[in-house]
PDB file of C-alpha atoms in Angstrom:
ATOM      1  CA  LEU A 191    -114.523 127.457  84.521  1.00  0.00           C
ATOM      2  CA  PRO A 192    -111.100 127.855  83.290  1.00  0.00           C
ATOM      3  CA  LEU A 193    -108.538 129.611  85.893  1.00  0.00           C
ATOM      4  CA  HIS A 194    -107.054 131.459  82.906  1.00  0.00           C
ATOM      5  CA  TRP A 195    -110.158 133.020  82.147  1.00  0.00           C
ATOM      6  CA  LEU A 196    -109.857 134.674  85.501  1.00  0.00           C
ATOM      7  CA  ASP A 197    -106.042 135.223  86.540  1.00  0.00           C
ATOM      8  CA  ARG A 198    -105.278 136.394  82.796  1.00  0.00           C
ATOM      9  CA  SER A 199    -102.109 133.962  82.753  1.00  0.00           C
ATOM     10  CA  ARG A 200    -102.927 133.638  78.769  1.00  0.00           C
ATOM     11  CA  ALA A 201    -103.994 137.566  78.643  1.00  0.00           C
ATOM     12  CA  HIS A 202    -100.678 137.243  76.183  1.00  0.00           C
ATOM     13  CA  ASP A 203    -102.320 135.214  73.917  1.00  0.00           C
ATOM     14  CA  ASP A 204    -104.555 136.453  71.333  1.00  0.00           C
ATOM     15  CA  GLU A 205    -107.053 134.272  71.831  1.00  0.00           C
ATOM     16  CA  PHE A 206    -107.798 135.329  75.321  1.00  0.00           C
ATOM     17  CA  ALA A 207    -106.369 139.030  75.234  1.00  0.00           C
ATOM     18  CA  LYS A 208    -109.738 140.863  74.794  1.00  0.00           C
ATOM     19  CA  LEU A 209    -111.399 138.609  77.323  1.00  0.00           C
ATOM     20  CA  SER A 210    -113.250 140.647  80.207  1.00  0.00           C
ATOM     21  CA  GLY A 211    -113.247 139.764  83.941  1.00  0.00           C
ATOM     22  CA  LEU A 212    -116.146 137.530  85.247  1.00  0.00           C
ATOM     23  CA  PHE A 213    -119.153 139.948  85.272  1.00  0.00           C
ATOM     24  CA  LEU A 214    -120.786 138.792  88.820  1.00  0.00           C
ATOM     25  CA  PRO A 215    -122.419 141.342  90.693  1.00  0.00           C
ATOM     26  CA  GLY A 216    -124.008 141.851  94.266  1.00  0.00           C
ATOM     27  CA  ILE A 217    -126.784 143.098  95.926  1.00  0.00           C
ATOM     28  CA  SER A 218    -127.534 145.937  98.412  1.00  0.00           C
ATOM     29  CA  ALA A 219    -127.241 144.761 102.276  1.00  0.00           C
ATOM     30  CA  ALA A 220    -130.769 145.540 102.104  1.00  0.00           C
ATOM     31  CA  TYR A 221    -131.653 143.634  99.084  1.00  0.00           C
ATOM     32  CA  GLN A 222    -133.364 140.251 101.145  1.00  0.00           C
ATOM     33  CA  GLN A 223    -135.434 142.871 102.755  1.00  0.00           C
ATOM     34  CA  ALA A 224    -136.722 144.665 100.330  1.00  0.00           C
ATOM     35  CA  SER A 225    -140.662 144.740  99.722  1.00  0.00           C
ATOM     36  CA  ARG A 226    -140.052 143.537  95.953  1.00  0.00           C
ATOM     37  CA  ARG A 227    -136.990 142.314  94.649  1.00  0.00           C
ATOM     38  CA  ILE A 228    -136.861 143.108  91.120  1.00  0.00           C
ATOM     39  CA  MET A 229    -133.569 141.495  88.303  1.00  0.00           C
ATOM     40  CA  VAL A 230    -133.284 143.128  85.339  1.00  0.00           C
ATOM     41  CA  VAL A 231    -131.146 141.020  83.178  1.00  0.00           C
ATOM     42  CA  GLY A 232    -129.579 142.649  80.293  1.00  0.00           C
ATOM     43  CA  ARG A 233    -126.288 142.316  78.065  1.00  0.00           C
ATOM     44  CA  GLU A 234    -124.114 145.031  78.728  1.00  0.00           C
ATOM     45  CA  THR A 235    -120.378 144.934  77.650  1.00  0.00           C
ATOM     46  CA  ARG A 236    -118.609 146.854  79.970  1.00  0.00           C
ATOM     47  CA  ARG A 237    -114.900 145.187  80.250  1.00  0.00           C
ATOM     48  CA  TRP A 238    -115.302 144.667  83.856  1.00  0.00           C
ATOM     49  CA  ASN A 239    -111.982 144.260  84.731  1.00  0.00           C
ATOM     50  CA  VAL A 240    -111.283 142.536  87.918  1.00  0.00           C
ATOM     51  CA  VAL A 241    -107.536 141.720  87.400  1.00  0.00           C
ATOM     52  CA  THR A 242    -105.118 144.579  86.755  1.00  0.00           C
ATOM     53  CA  ASP A 243    -101.241 145.021  86.866  1.00  0.00           C
ATOM     54  CA  GLN A 244    -102.071 147.004  90.231  1.00  0.00           C
ATOM     55  CA  ALA A 245    -104.754 144.091  91.684  1.00  0.00           C
ATOM     56  CA  PRO A 246    -103.185 140.500  90.448  1.00  0.00           C
ATOM     57  CA  PHE A 247    -105.387 137.811  90.685  1.00  0.00           C
ATOM     58  CA  LEU A 248    -104.647 136.170  94.552  1.00  0.00           C
ATOM     59  CA  CYS A 249    -107.066 133.160  95.064  1.00  0.00           C
ATOM     60  CA  LEU A 250    -110.893 132.375  93.567  1.00  0.00           C
ATOM     61  CA  ASP A 251    -112.558 133.498  96.756  1.00  0.00           C
ATOM     62  CA  GLU A 252    -110.872 136.811  96.673  1.00  0.00           C
ATOM     63  CA  TYR A 253    -111.783 137.087  93.068  1.00  0.00           C
ATOM     64  CA  ILE A 254    -115.150 136.179  93.824  1.00  0.00           C
ATOM     65  CA  GLN A 255    -115.337 139.097  96.136  1.00  0.00           C
ATOM     66  CA  ARG A 256    -113.735 141.779  94.281  1.00  0.00           C
ATOM     67  CA  ALA A 257    -115.842 141.200  91.136  1.00  0.00           C
ATOM     68  CA  MET A 258    -119.212 141.456  93.253  1.00  0.00           C
ATOM     69  CA  ALA A 259    -117.812 144.462  94.908  1.00  0.00           C
ATOM     70  CA  ILE A 260    -117.022 146.511  91.909  1.00  0.00           C
ATOM     71  CA  GLN A 261    -119.713 145.454  90.107  1.00  0.00           C
ATOM     72  CA  GLN A 262    -122.444 146.501  92.878  1.00  0.00           C
ATOM     73  CA  SER A 263    -120.433 149.559  93.101  1.00  0.00           C
ATOM     74  CA  HIS A 264    -121.095 150.182  89.955  1.00  0.00           C
ATOM     75  CA  LEU A 265    -124.647 149.810  89.895  1.00  0.00           C
ATOM     76  CA  ALA A 266    -125.362 151.563  93.133  1.00  0.00           C
ATOM     77  CA  LYS A 267    -123.302 154.694  91.557  1.00  0.00           C
ATOM     78  CA  GLU A 268    -125.286 154.383  88.459  1.00  0.00           C
ATOM     79  CA  LEU A 269    -128.453 154.325  90.339  1.00  0.00           C
ATOM     80  CA  LEU A 270    -128.112 157.607  91.470  1.00  0.00           C
ATOM     81  CA  ALA A 271    -126.526 159.389  88.960  1.00  0.00           C
ATOM     82  CA  PRO A 272    -128.499 161.948  86.305  1.00  0.00           C
ATOM     83  CA  PRO A 273    -130.309 160.414  83.475  1.00  0.00           C
ATOM     84  CA  ASP A 274    -128.390 159.593  80.764  1.00  0.00           C
ATOM     85  CA  LYS A 275    -128.989 161.195  77.289  1.00  0.00           C
ATOM     86  CA  GLY A 276    -131.418 159.247  75.187  1.00  0.00           C
ATOM     87  CA  ALA A 277    -132.112 155.597  75.827  1.00  0.00           C
ATOM     88  CA  SER A 278    -129.936 153.431  78.017  1.00  0.00           C
ATOM     89  CA  PHE A 279    -129.952 150.052  80.225  1.00  0.00           C
ATOM     90  CA  PHE A 280    -129.525 152.236  83.449  1.00  0.00           C
ATOM     91  CA  ASN A 281    -131.804 154.652  82.569  1.00  0.00           C
ATOM     92  CA  LEU A 282    -134.643 151.967  82.768  1.00  0.00           C
ATOM     93  CA  LEU A 283    -133.426 150.686  85.936  1.00  0.00           C
ATOM     94  CA  ARG A 284    -133.390 154.342  87.410  1.00  0.00           C
ATOM     95  CA  ALA A 285    -136.892 154.451  85.518  1.00  0.00           C
ATOM     96  CA  LEU A 286    -138.141 151.740  88.089  1.00  0.00           C
ATOM     97  CA  ASP A 287    -139.997 153.321  90.496  1.00  0.00           C
ATOM     98  CA  HIS A 288    -138.889 151.658  93.384  1.00  0.00           C
ATOM     99  CA  ASP A 289    -137.198 150.981  96.766  1.00  0.00           C
ATOM    100  CA  ARG A 290    -133.377 150.651  94.784  1.00  0.00           C
ATOM    101  CA  ASP A 291    -132.429 148.247  97.508  1.00  0.00           C
ATOM    102  CA  GLY A 292    -134.695 145.706  96.063  1.00  0.00           C
ATOM    103  CA  ILE A 293    -133.031 145.762  92.407  1.00  0.00           C
ATOM    104  CA  ALA A 294    -130.645 143.270  91.113  1.00  0.00           C
ATOM    105  CA  TRP A 295    -128.607 143.533  88.045  1.00  0.00           C
ATOM    106  CA  ALA A 296    -127.615 140.080  85.758  1.00  0.00           C
ATOM    107  CA  ASN A 297    -126.299 139.639  82.670  1.00  0.00           C
ATOM    108  CA  LEU A 298    -127.125 136.556  79.973  1.00  0.00           C
ATOM    109  CA  PHE A 299    -123.763 136.476  78.983  1.00  0.00           C
ATOM    110  CA  SER A 300    -121.028 136.349  82.140  1.00  0.00           C
ATOM    111  CA  PHE A 301    -117.714 137.519  80.609  1.00  0.00           C
ATOM    112  CA  ALA A 302    -117.445 140.812  77.239  1.00  0.00           C
ATOM    113  CA  TRP A 303    -115.001 139.946  74.486  1.00  0.00           C
ATOM    114  CA  ASN A 304    -113.208 143.002  73.195  1.00  0.00           C
ATOM    115  CA  GLY A 305    -115.392 145.516  75.226  1.00  0.00           C
ATOM    116  CA  LYS A 306    -118.670 143.991  73.243  1.00  0.00           C
ATOM    117  CA  SER A 307    -120.816 141.067  72.698  1.00  0.00           C
ATOM    118  CA  PRO A 308    -118.883 138.119  73.336  1.00  0.00           C
ATOM    119  CA  MET A 309    -120.968 135.812  70.539  1.00  0.00           C
ATOM    120  CA  ARG A 310    -118.211 135.905  67.892  1.00  0.00           C
ATOM    121  CA  TRP A 311    -115.459 134.388  70.394  1.00  0.00           C
ATOM    122  CA  LYS A 312    -114.584 131.406  69.426  1.00  0.00           C
ATOM    123  CA  ASN A 313    -114.928 130.354  72.940  1.00  0.00           C
ATOM    124  CA  PHE A 314    -118.370 131.173  72.956  1.00  0.00           C
ATOM    125  CA  PRO A 315    -119.926 127.860  73.190  1.00  0.00           C
ATOM    126  CA  ILE A 316    -118.047 127.305  76.641  1.00  0.00           C
ATOM    127  CA  LEU A 317    -118.896 131.241  78.087  1.00  0.00           C
ATOM    128  CA  LEU A 318    -122.770 130.387  76.917  1.00  0.00           C
ATOM    129  CA  GLU A 319    -122.619 127.484  79.304  1.00  0.00           C
ATOM    130  CA  ILE A 320    -120.991 129.102  81.875  1.00  0.00           C
ATOM    131  CA  SER A 321    -123.028 131.924  81.463  1.00  0.00           C
ATOM    132  CA  GLU A 322    -126.177 129.963  81.628  1.00  0.00           C
ATOM    133  CA  ARG A 323    -125.232 128.218  85.032  1.00  0.00           C
ATOM    134  CA  LEU A 324    -124.537 131.623  86.600  1.00  0.00           C
ATOM    135  CA  LEU A 325    -127.749 133.543  85.652  1.00  0.00           C
ATOM    136  CA  LYS A 326    -129.858 130.194  87.224  1.00  0.00           C
ATOM    137  CA  ALA A 327    -127.742 130.336  90.147  1.00  0.00           C
ATOM    138  CA  GLN A 328    -128.424 134.014  90.712  1.00  0.00           C
ATOM    139  CA  ILE A 329    -131.927 133.679  90.448  1.00  0.00           C
ATOM    140  CA  GLU A 330    -132.410 130.255  92.405  1.00  0.00           C
ATOM    141  CA  ILE A 331    -130.416 132.272  95.413  1.00  0.00           C
ATOM    142  CA  LEU A 332    -131.545 135.708  94.748  1.00  0.00           C
ATOM    143  CA  LYS A 333    -135.399 134.659  94.204  1.00  0.00           C
ATOM    144  CA  PRO A 334    -136.532 138.293  92.602  1.00  0.00           C
ATOM    145  CA  ASN A 335    -139.977 138.654  92.215  1.00  0.00           C
ATOM    146  CA  ILE A 336    -140.099 139.742  88.677  1.00  0.00           C
ATOM    147  CA  VAL A 337    -138.052 139.476  86.208  1.00  0.00           C
ATOM    148  CA  ILE A 338    -137.346 142.287  83.248  1.00  0.00           C
ATOM    149  CA  PHE A 339    -135.340 140.288  80.443  1.00  0.00           C
ATOM    150  CA  ALA A 340    -133.755 143.361  78.298  1.00  0.00           C
ATOM    151  CA  ASN A 341    -130.849 141.554  76.417  1.00  0.00           C
ATOM    152  CA  GLY A 342    -132.768 142.514  73.636  1.00  0.00           C
ATOM    153  CA  ALA A 343    -133.409 140.785  70.237  1.00  0.00           C
ATOM    154  CA  SER A 344    -129.714 139.577  68.591  1.00  0.00           C
ATOM    155  CA  SER A 345    -129.336 137.170  71.788  1.00  0.00           C
ATOM    156  CA  ALA A 346    -133.287 136.649  72.413  1.00  0.00           C
ATOM    157  CA  ARG A 347    -132.252 132.762  71.313  1.00  0.00           C
ATOM    158  CA  TYR A 348    -129.623 132.025  73.978  1.00  0.00           C
ATOM    159  CA  ARG A 349    -132.428 133.174  76.623  1.00  0.00           C
ATOM    160  CA  GLN A 350    -135.016 130.852  75.029  1.00  0.00           C
ATOM    161  CA  LYS A 351    -131.897 128.278  75.229  1.00  0.00           C
ATOM    162  CA  TYR A 352    -131.518 128.737  79.002  1.00  0.00           C
ATOM    163  CA  PHE A 353    -135.338 128.913  79.451  1.00  0.00           C
ATOM    164  CA  PRO A 354    -137.454 127.107  76.903  1.00  0.00           C
ATOM    165  CA  HIS A 355    -140.965 128.448  76.434  1.00  0.00           C
ATOM    166  CA  LYS A 356    -142.030 125.566  74.120  1.00  0.00           C
ATOM    167  CA  GLY A 357    -141.936 121.765  74.532  1.00  0.00           C
ATOM    168  CA  GLU A 358    -141.568 118.871  76.988  1.00  0.00           C
ATOM    169  CA  ARG A 359    -138.769 121.063  78.591  1.00  0.00           C
ATOM    170  CA  SER A 360    -140.191 124.339  78.622  1.00  0.00           C
ATOM    171  CA  VAL A 361    -140.412 126.724  81.954  1.00  0.00           C
ATOM    172  CA  CYS A 362    -142.470 128.983  81.140  1.00  0.00           C
ATOM    173  CA  SER A 363    -145.905 129.348  81.915  1.00  0.00           C
ATOM    174  CA  ALA A 364    -149.161 131.746  81.760  1.00  0.00           C
ATOM    175  CA  VAL A 365    -147.824 133.426  78.440  1.00  0.00           C
ATOM    176  CA  ALA A 366    -149.365 136.482  77.296  1.00  0.00           C
ATOM    177  CA  ASP A 367    -148.896 139.890  75.562  1.00  0.00           C
ATOM    178  CA  TYR A 368    -150.499 143.156  75.205  1.00  0.00           C
ATOM    179  CA  ARG A 369    -151.361 143.062  71.338  1.00  0.00           C
ATOM    180  CA  GLU A 370    -154.928 144.196  72.529  1.00  0.00           C
ATOM    181  CA  GLN A 371    -153.293 147.643  74.308  1.00  0.00           C
ATOM    182  CA  GLY A 372    -151.111 148.375  70.782  1.00  0.00           C
ATOM    183  CA  ILE A 373    -147.895 147.239  72.061  1.00  0.00           C
ATOM    184  CA  ALA A 374    -146.610 144.383  69.653  1.00  0.00           C
ATOM    185  CA  ILE A 375    -145.538 141.094  70.799  1.00  0.00           C
ATOM    186  CA  GLU A 376    -142.004 141.772  69.767  1.00  0.00           C
ATOM    187  CA  GLN A 377    -141.808 144.824  71.929  1.00  0.00           C
ATOM    188  CA  LEU A 378    -143.156 143.135  75.372  1.00  0.00           C
ATOM    189  CA  TRP A 379    -144.396 139.589  75.928  1.00  0.00           C
ATOM    190  CA  GLN A 380    -144.343 137.994  79.475  1.00  0.00           C
ATOM    191  CA  PHE A 381    -144.709 134.587  81.196  1.00  0.00           C
ATOM    192  CA  GLN A 382    -144.199 133.062  84.478  1.00  0.00           C
ATOM    193  CA  LEU A 383    -140.611 131.688  85.043  1.00  0.00           C
ATOM    194  CA  ASN A 384    -140.821 127.578  86.667  1.00  0.00           C
ATOM    195  CA  GLY A 385    -144.408 128.508  87.877  1.00  0.00           C
ATOM    196  CA  LYS A 386    -143.409 131.124  90.540  1.00  0.00           C
ATOM    197  CA  ILE A 387    -141.798 133.908  89.089  1.00  0.00           C
ATOM    198  CA  GLN A 388    -143.031 137.023  87.147  1.00  0.00           C
ATOM    199  CA  CYS A 389    -141.108 137.584  84.202  1.00  0.00           C
ATOM    200  CA  TYR A 390    -141.460 140.237  81.060  1.00  0.00           C
ATOM    201  CA  ARG A 391    -139.303 140.277  77.906  1.00  0.00           C
ATOM    202  CA  ILE A 392    -138.850 144.215  76.176  1.00  0.00           C
ATOM    203  CA  GLN A 393    -136.290 145.010  73.610  1.00  0.00           C
ATOM    204  CA  HIS A 394    -132.690 145.982  74.928  1.00  0.00           C
ATOM    205  CA  PRO A 395    -133.101 149.612  76.673  1.00  0.00           C
ATOM    206  CA  SER A 396    -130.460 151.233  74.101  1.00  0.00           C
ATOM    207  CA  SER A 397    -133.643 150.785  71.469  1.00  0.00           C
ATOM    208  CA  ILE A 398    -134.934 154.063  70.485  1.00  0.00           C
ATOM    209  CA  SER A 399    -137.930 153.287  68.313  1.00  0.00           C
ATOM    210  CA  THR A 400    -141.368 154.745  68.845  1.00  0.00           C
ATOM    211  CA  ALA A 401    -142.451 151.109  69.365  1.00  0.00           C
ATOM    212  CA  SER A 402    -139.785 150.313  72.090  1.00  0.00           C
ATOM    213  CA  ARG A 403    -140.073 153.460  73.956  1.00  0.00           C
ATOM    214  CA  THR A 404    -143.886 152.796  74.072  1.00  0.00           C
ATOM    215  CA  ALA A 405    -143.338 149.091  75.607  1.00  0.00           C
ATOM    216  CA  ARG A 406    -140.732 150.270  78.096  1.00  0.00           C
ATOM    217  CA  ARG A 407    -143.337 153.155  79.317  1.00  0.00           C
ATOM    218  CA  PHE A 408    -146.473 150.724  79.435  1.00  0.00           C
ATOM    219  CA  LEU A 409    -144.179 148.047  81.373  1.00  0.00           C
ATOM    220  CA  LEU A 410    -143.275 150.521  84.068  1.00  0.00           C
ATOM    221  CA  GLU A 411    -146.733 151.775  84.166  1.00  0.00           C
ATOM    222  CA  ARG A 412    -147.526 148.170  84.896  1.00  0.00           C
TER     223      ARG A 412
END
């Protein structure tokens, strides 16, 4: 990982001026003891500013601890907040009828660009490789029982790159859908990751279509 992506030493360059801090959420102190651990993978594109004029970069270890503290604090605050108006990513997390200590927050991409998705940034191929390695490490370390991929359709091809579901490289098994229950396959799909983690794929929680809302309710009931 280029250090200037973190310490903002090249923030004066147009190429890096709009790059966010690293998305590296922590977990609650009671996460490992939770009866069931649920990871929700989104594509949130908040700025995640870790380094500021008031809090400059000191060293990598301190940066990592600061990023995790900032983003875990944000998650804890959002889980306790009242529901947002309309549909939102955090409304999905709040709707999980579950011990909040067992909720982990992850992201398909590890940086935002211009406060939005980084898919159009010229360095996206490098960012994509970093993001894949980070997400896989999070899953390996946090050992969720369930993963909900809620990153939406526009970035689905990158999730499939990380976790192929076809061919010799496939890491997905026990694939199933709920078309018999009236849920379209593009709205809800399930599989087991690496033969042990139950996973579900839905549209991004901000989707307000009737089909998306129905699929979310169906998944939450499950």
